[in-house]
Amino acid sequence: MDMERINDYCWKIPRHGNMRVDGVIYASKRMLNDIVNDESCQQVVNVACLPGIVKASLAMPDIHWGYGFPIGGVAAFDIEEGIISPGGVGYDINCGVRLLRTDLAASDIAPKVREIVNHLFREIPTGVGSHHKNFKLGKEDLRDVLKEGACWVVRRGYGDENDLAHIEAEGCIRGADPQAVSERAKERGKDQLGTLGSGNHFVEVQVVEEIYDDAAASVMGLFLGQLTVTVHTGSRGLGHQICDDHIEIMLAASRRYKIELPDKQLCCAPVTSPEGRKYFAAMAAGANFAFANRQMITHWVREVLEKTLHMGPAELGLSPVYDVCHNIAKFEEHMVGNASRKLCVHRKGATRAYPAKHPEVPAVYRDIGQPVLIPGDMGRYSFVLVGTEKAMEETFGSTCHGAGRLMSRHQAKKICRGRNIEQELLEKGIIVRGASRETVVEEVPEAYKDVADVVDAVAGAGISKKVAKLRPLGVIKG
DNA sequence: ATGTTC
C-alpha cells in the first residue's frame, strides 16, 4: 500500500482508483508497520470509495479488520449525497465505556477487592447469552427504553439527573423509533438490560495510578490513588439483531440505489432514503438500549459497593465521570473548508473527542474538553483523555477507542495452553472472575496491543490529550 | 460483538 508521511503520527493513502477521498491513518511509525500489512488498510481504501464521503476515510492507531469497515475507523458522509451503513457502526451498536469515580482511596478498601468482585459477578449477568431471570421488560417498558435510553432507567429510580448529565448525548439519541426494531431483536433484548456480555466487555475495579493533567483530572473528580470502576459493554443481542436485520435490508437497498460497492459488507443506503432513515431510527434505539444497560449496571455497582463496604451513598461518592460510545453513527455539524456542514459521522471503534467550549460538552467540562475513556487489556491499564480543537479540525472530533487485538482468539488460546491466566494475573495483583476459562484465556493481555502505544499516538497527533492512567485491581469478564 | 452456523 502506497503511504505518504504527513507527520510523525499521521499517514496518507493518496486517492487512487475509485477512491473519492484520501485515506488517513493515525499511528506512530512503529505501529504503522503492522497496520500496512493488515487487511484493515484495504478496508480504509474501500470506505473512501463510498458516495458522499467527506474529507477522508480516517483510521485510528487501534485499527484492525472488521465487518466491511475497519474497527478504529471514522467516516463522515454528506447528509444529501452520502450514505449510512450498518457496517460503519458495527454489530455492537453503542458499545461504549463508562467511568465511575468514588471518594475512596483504593488502599483503604484493598482487602475487600475480592469480595467486591465476587458480588459484582453475582449481581451482573456475564457471558454470551447472559440474561436476568427476574428482571424482564414488558413490551411497553422496552419500547420506552428504546426511545429514552438511560433516562428511562433513572425515571425508574436507578440513578439520578447527575448521572444523565455525565453521558454522551445525556444517554438518549433523539430520533430512535422502536417500530423500526424487529420483534426478534426486542425478544432478544427484553431480559438483557443490565447485563455484561462477553469478549472484551468487563466491569473493572481500578486505582488511579498516574495523572498527566492536574487541572483536568481535578475537574473530573479524579485523584492519585483513587478507587474507580469502569463499565465496558454495549447493546447485547438486541443491537446485534438490529445490525443483522438492517444489513439484509441494506444489501437490497444498495442494489436498488445502484451504489457501487468494493465489498458487499459495505452495503448501505442514502442517508435520506427510507432504508437509511429506518436504519438510523433502529440504530438509535439500539444505542439507547446500551446507554440504559450501562446505567442499570451502574446502579448495581453502587449497591454492591455500598453493601460490601458498609457505606452510604454520601460516603462512597460514586458518580459517573463520563460515558462514551465507540460504535455509532450520528448527525453532527462540522466545518469542512470554510463552511459548516451537517454530516452523518460513523465512528466504529472510535470515540467522540470534542474540545473545550463545544456546546455538546457538559457544562462542567466546558473548560477542559470532553472526557474520552480508553479501556486497555485486563492486565495493564486504561486511560482517560480529553478531546481537542485539533480533533475537531482533523477527525470530525474523534479519537481511538482501545488497545486493539494483536492475536485472534484462536491464537490466544494456543499460546495459553498449560497456563493459568487467572493465577498469573493474581500474581500481578489483579483478581479476575470470568464466566468461563475460555473467555479469560481469549482476553489474555498479550493478545492485545499495548494501549499506551495507541494513546501516545493520538496524543502525539494532538487529537487527544492525556489526563490519567488507571490500573486494574479486580475485574469481571464475560 | 453475537442464544459465537436462525
Tab-separated table of C-alpha atoms in Angstrom, chain A residues 259-457:
chain	number	residue	atom	x	y	z
A	259	ILE	CA	-24.434	2.078	-5.212
A	260	GLU	CA	-21.179	0.544	-6.371
A	261	LEU	CA	-19.637	-1.435	-3.507
A	262	PRO	CA	-15.986	-2.568	-3.447
A	263	ASP	CA	-17.120	-5.060	-0.786
A	264	LYS	CA	-20.689	-6.323	-0.155
A	265	GLN	CA	-20.126	-5.785	3.562
A	266	LEU	CA	-20.168	-2.018	2.912
A	267	CYS	CA	-23.865	-2.287	1.992
A	268	CYS	CA	-25.625	0.993	2.678
A	269	ALA	CA	-28.359	3.368	1.558
A	270	PRO	CA	-28.609	7.127	1.036
A	271	VAL	CA	-28.972	8.869	4.416
A	272	THR	CA	-32.270	10.399	3.261
A	273	SER	CA	-33.757	7.206	1.750
A	274	PRO	CA	-36.492	5.260	3.600
A	275	GLU	CA	-33.970	2.436	4.248
A	276	GLY	CA	-31.355	4.897	5.538
A	277	ARG	CA	-33.847	6.630	7.824
A	278	LYS	CA	-35.178	3.352	9.138
A	279	TYR	CA	-31.699	2.067	9.929
A	280	PHE	CA	-30.860	5.276	11.784
A	281	ALA	CA	-34.098	5.044	13.798
A	282	ALA	CA	-33.361	1.415	14.732
A	283	MET	CA	-29.670	2.057	15.418
A	284	ALA	CA	-30.584	4.974	17.706
A	285	ALA	CA	-32.961	2.635	19.571
A	286	GLY	CA	-30.139	0.108	19.962
A	287	ALA	CA	-27.828	2.881	21.165
A	288	ASN	CA	-30.413	3.904	23.756
A	289	PHE	CA	-30.665	0.317	24.982
A	290	ALA	CA	-26.872	0.333	25.513
A	291	PHE	CA	-26.979	3.638	27.448
A	292	ALA	CA	-29.725	2.147	29.613
A	293	ASN	CA	-27.661	-1.018	30.026
A	294	ARG	CA	-24.652	0.876	31.404
A	295	GLN	CA	-26.934	2.960	33.645
A	296	MET	CA	-28.554	-0.191	35.056
A	297	ILE	CA	-25.145	-1.764	35.689
A	298	THR	CA	-24.058	1.473	37.416
A	299	HIS	CA	-26.946	1.007	39.841
A	300	TRP	CA	-25.772	-2.488	40.741
A	301	VAL	CA	-22.155	-1.331	41.094
A	302	ARG	CA	-23.407	1.302	43.572
A	303	GLU	CA	-25.403	-1.260	45.518
A	304	VAL	CA	-22.545	-3.771	45.612
A	305	LEU	CA	-20.014	-1.191	46.842
A	306	GLU	CA	-22.406	0.225	49.444
A	307	LYS	CA	-23.201	-3.236	50.820
A	308	THR	CA	-19.679	-4.650	50.677
A	309	LEU	CA	-18.039	-1.571	52.197
A	310	HIS	CA	-20.947	-0.832	54.599
A	311	MET	CA	-21.217	2.749	53.382
A	312	GLY	CA	-23.975	5.169	52.477
A	313	PRO	CA	-24.076	6.904	49.081
A	314	ALA	CA	-22.579	10.128	50.501
A	315	GLU	CA	-19.524	8.410	51.920
A	316	LEU	CA	-19.000	6.329	48.765
A	317	GLY	CA	-19.363	9.346	46.457
A	318	LEU	CA	-19.813	7.184	43.382
A	319	SER	CA	-20.720	9.157	40.269
A	320	PRO	CA	-20.033	8.884	36.546
A	321	VAL	CA	-17.108	10.872	35.177
A	322	TYR	CA	-18.476	10.248	31.705
A	323	ASP	CA	-19.996	7.631	29.406
A	324	VAL	CA	-18.882	7.464	25.753
A	325	CYS	CA	-19.969	5.454	22.700
A	326	HIS	CA	-17.408	3.961	20.367
A	327	ASN	CA	-19.748	2.274	17.851
A	328	ILE	CA	-22.311	4.705	16.472
A	329	ALA	CA	-23.427	6.932	13.593
A	330	LYS	CA	-24.531	10.468	14.481
A	331	PHE	CA	-25.722	13.610	12.751
A	332	GLU	CA	-23.236	16.349	13.578
A	333	GLU	CA	-22.207	19.815	12.374
A	334	HIS	CA	-18.595	20.135	11.247
A	335	MET	CA	-16.520	22.723	9.442
A	336	VAL	CA	-15.462	21.460	6.019
A	337	GLY	CA	-13.234	24.022	4.361
A	338	ASN	CA	-14.887	27.313	5.277
A	339	ALA	CA	-18.428	26.012	5.532
A	340	SER	CA	-20.310	24.335	8.357
A	341	ARG	CA	-21.972	21.165	7.078
A	342	LYS	CA	-24.350	18.649	8.577
A	343	LEU	CA	-22.774	15.207	8.302
A	344	CYS	CA	-23.547	11.623	9.212
A	345	VAL	CA	-20.422	10.673	11.190
A	346	HIS	CA	-19.776	6.929	11.527
A	347	ARG	CA	-17.483	6.010	14.416
A	348	LYS	CA	-16.703	2.303	14.545
A	349	GLY	CA	-14.169	1.542	17.246
A	350	ALA	CA	-13.587	5.269	17.526
A	351	THR	CA	-14.611	7.698	20.256
A	352	ARG	CA	-16.026	11.199	20.066
A	353	ALA	CA	-13.420	13.665	21.389
A	354	TYR	CA	-14.936	17.159	21.403
A	355	PRO	CA	-12.803	20.090	22.556
A	356	ALA	CA	-13.327	22.656	25.310
A	357	LYS	CA	-16.096	25.194	24.615
A	358	HIS	CA	-18.074	22.832	22.360
A	359	PRO	CA	-21.790	23.244	23.159
A	360	GLU	CA	-22.342	19.472	23.324
A	361	VAL	CA	-19.727	19.010	26.035
A	362	PRO	CA	-21.392	19.004	29.501
A	363	ALA	CA	-21.147	22.368	31.275
A	364	VAL	CA	-18.779	21.009	33.955
A	365	TYR	CA	-16.264	20.022	31.248
A	366	ARG	CA	-16.706	23.112	29.054
A	367	ASP	CA	-13.255	24.440	30.032
A	368	ILE	CA	-11.252	21.197	29.703
A	369	GLY	CA	-12.858	19.330	26.808
A	370	GLN	CA	-14.931	16.134	26.655
A	371	PRO	CA	-13.600	13.195	28.681
A	372	VAL	CA	-12.546	10.251	26.484
A	373	LEU	CA	-12.350	6.776	28.063
A	374	ILE	CA	-9.909	4.255	26.595
A	375	PRO	CA	-10.011	0.749	28.058
A	376	GLY	CA	-6.888	-1.402	27.798
A	377	ASP	CA	-6.499	-5.129	28.348
A	378	MET	CA	-7.252	-6.596	31.782
A	379	GLY	CA	-3.602	-6.945	32.818
A	380	ARG	CA	-2.232	-3.484	32.086
A	381	TYR	CA	-4.097	-0.154	32.320
A	382	SER	CA	-6.778	2.115	30.897
A	383	PHE	CA	-6.583	5.826	30.072
A	384	VAL	CA	-8.646	8.962	30.495
A	385	LEU	CA	-8.106	11.603	27.796
A	386	VAL	CA	-9.835	14.793	26.690
A	387	GLY	CA	-10.807	15.926	23.207
A	388	THR	CA	-9.036	18.787	21.424
A	389	GLU	CA	-9.596	21.509	18.862
A	390	LYS	CA	-7.250	19.606	16.552
A	391	ALA	CA	-9.561	16.573	16.655
A	392	MET	CA	-12.368	18.891	15.592
A	393	GLU	CA	-10.257	20.174	12.674
A	394	GLU	CA	-8.857	16.833	11.523
A	395	THR	CA	-11.017	13.880	12.608
A	396	PHE	CA	-14.574	15.208	12.983
A	397	GLY	CA	-13.901	15.340	16.735
A	398	SER	CA	-12.829	11.696	17.057
A	399	THR	CA	-10.053	9.594	18.555
A	400	CYS	CA	-9.105	5.950	19.289
A	401	HIS	CA	-11.211	3.521	21.370
A	402	GLY	CA	-8.952	0.893	22.947
A	403	ALA	CA	-5.979	-1.397	22.687
A	404	GLY	CA	-6.958	-3.339	19.585
A	405	ARG	CA	-6.411	-7.054	19.192
A	406	LEU	CA	-2.992	-8.382	18.214
A	407	MET	CA	-3.921	-12.096	18.155
A	408	SER	CA	-7.065	-13.933	17.108
A	409	ARG	CA	-8.984	-15.687	19.851
A	410	HIS	CA	-7.720	-18.976	18.475
A	411	GLN	CA	-4.096	-17.799	18.630
A	412	ALA	CA	-4.625	-16.541	22.178
A	413	LYS	CA	-5.918	-19.951	23.265
A	414	LYS	CA	-2.924	-21.609	21.656
A	415	ILE	CA	-0.308	-19.549	23.499
A	416	CYS	CA	-2.151	-20.106	26.804
A	417	ARG	CA	-2.096	-23.899	26.656
A	418	GLY	CA	-0.976	-25.257	30.025
A	419	ARG	CA	-1.027	-21.809	31.643
A	420	ASN	CA	-3.239	-20.498	34.435
A	421	ILE	CA	-4.026	-16.925	33.399
A	422	GLU	CA	-6.102	-16.176	36.497
A	423	GLN	CA	-3.130	-17.165	38.662
A	424	GLU	CA	-0.716	-15.097	36.549
A	425	LEU	CA	-2.934	-12.029	36.907
A	426	LEU	CA	-3.360	-12.653	40.624
A	427	GLU	CA	0.427	-12.565	40.980
A	428	LYS	CA	0.274	-9.080	39.408
A	429	GLY	CA	-2.342	-8.043	41.958
A	430	ILE	CA	-5.392	-8.419	39.714
A	431	ILE	CA	-8.374	-10.544	40.752
A	432	VAL	CA	-10.258	-11.930	37.755
A	433	ARG	CA	-13.612	-13.687	37.586
A	434	GLY	CA	-14.712	-14.863	34.166
A	435	ALA	CA	-17.869	-16.662	33.064
A	436	SER	CA	-15.558	-19.381	31.706
A	437	ARG	CA	-11.850	-20.186	31.495
A	438	GLU	CA	-12.177	-19.808	27.743
A	439	THR	CA	-13.084	-16.092	27.756
A	440	VAL	CA	-10.336	-15.278	30.249
A	441	VAL	CA	-7.808	-17.030	28.010
A	442	GLU	CA	-9.094	-15.288	24.866
A	443	GLU	CA	-8.591	-11.969	26.643
A	444	VAL	CA	-5.049	-12.681	27.846
A	445	PRO	CA	-3.144	-9.342	27.903
A	446	GLU	CA	-0.592	-10.499	25.296
A	447	ALA	CA	-3.444	-10.876	22.783
A	448	TYR	CA	-3.723	-7.073	22.729
A	449	LYS	CA	-1.556	-4.180	21.564
A	450	ASP	CA	-0.216	-2.041	24.401
A	451	VAL	CA	-2.921	0.610	24.822
A	452	ALA	CA	-0.180	3.043	25.946
A	453	ASP	CA	1.205	2.978	22.380
A	454	VAL	CA	-2.255	3.724	20.974
A	455	VAL	CA	-2.819	6.610	23.390
A	456	ASP	CA	0.669	8.055	22.827
A	457	ALA	CA	-0.014	8.090	19.084
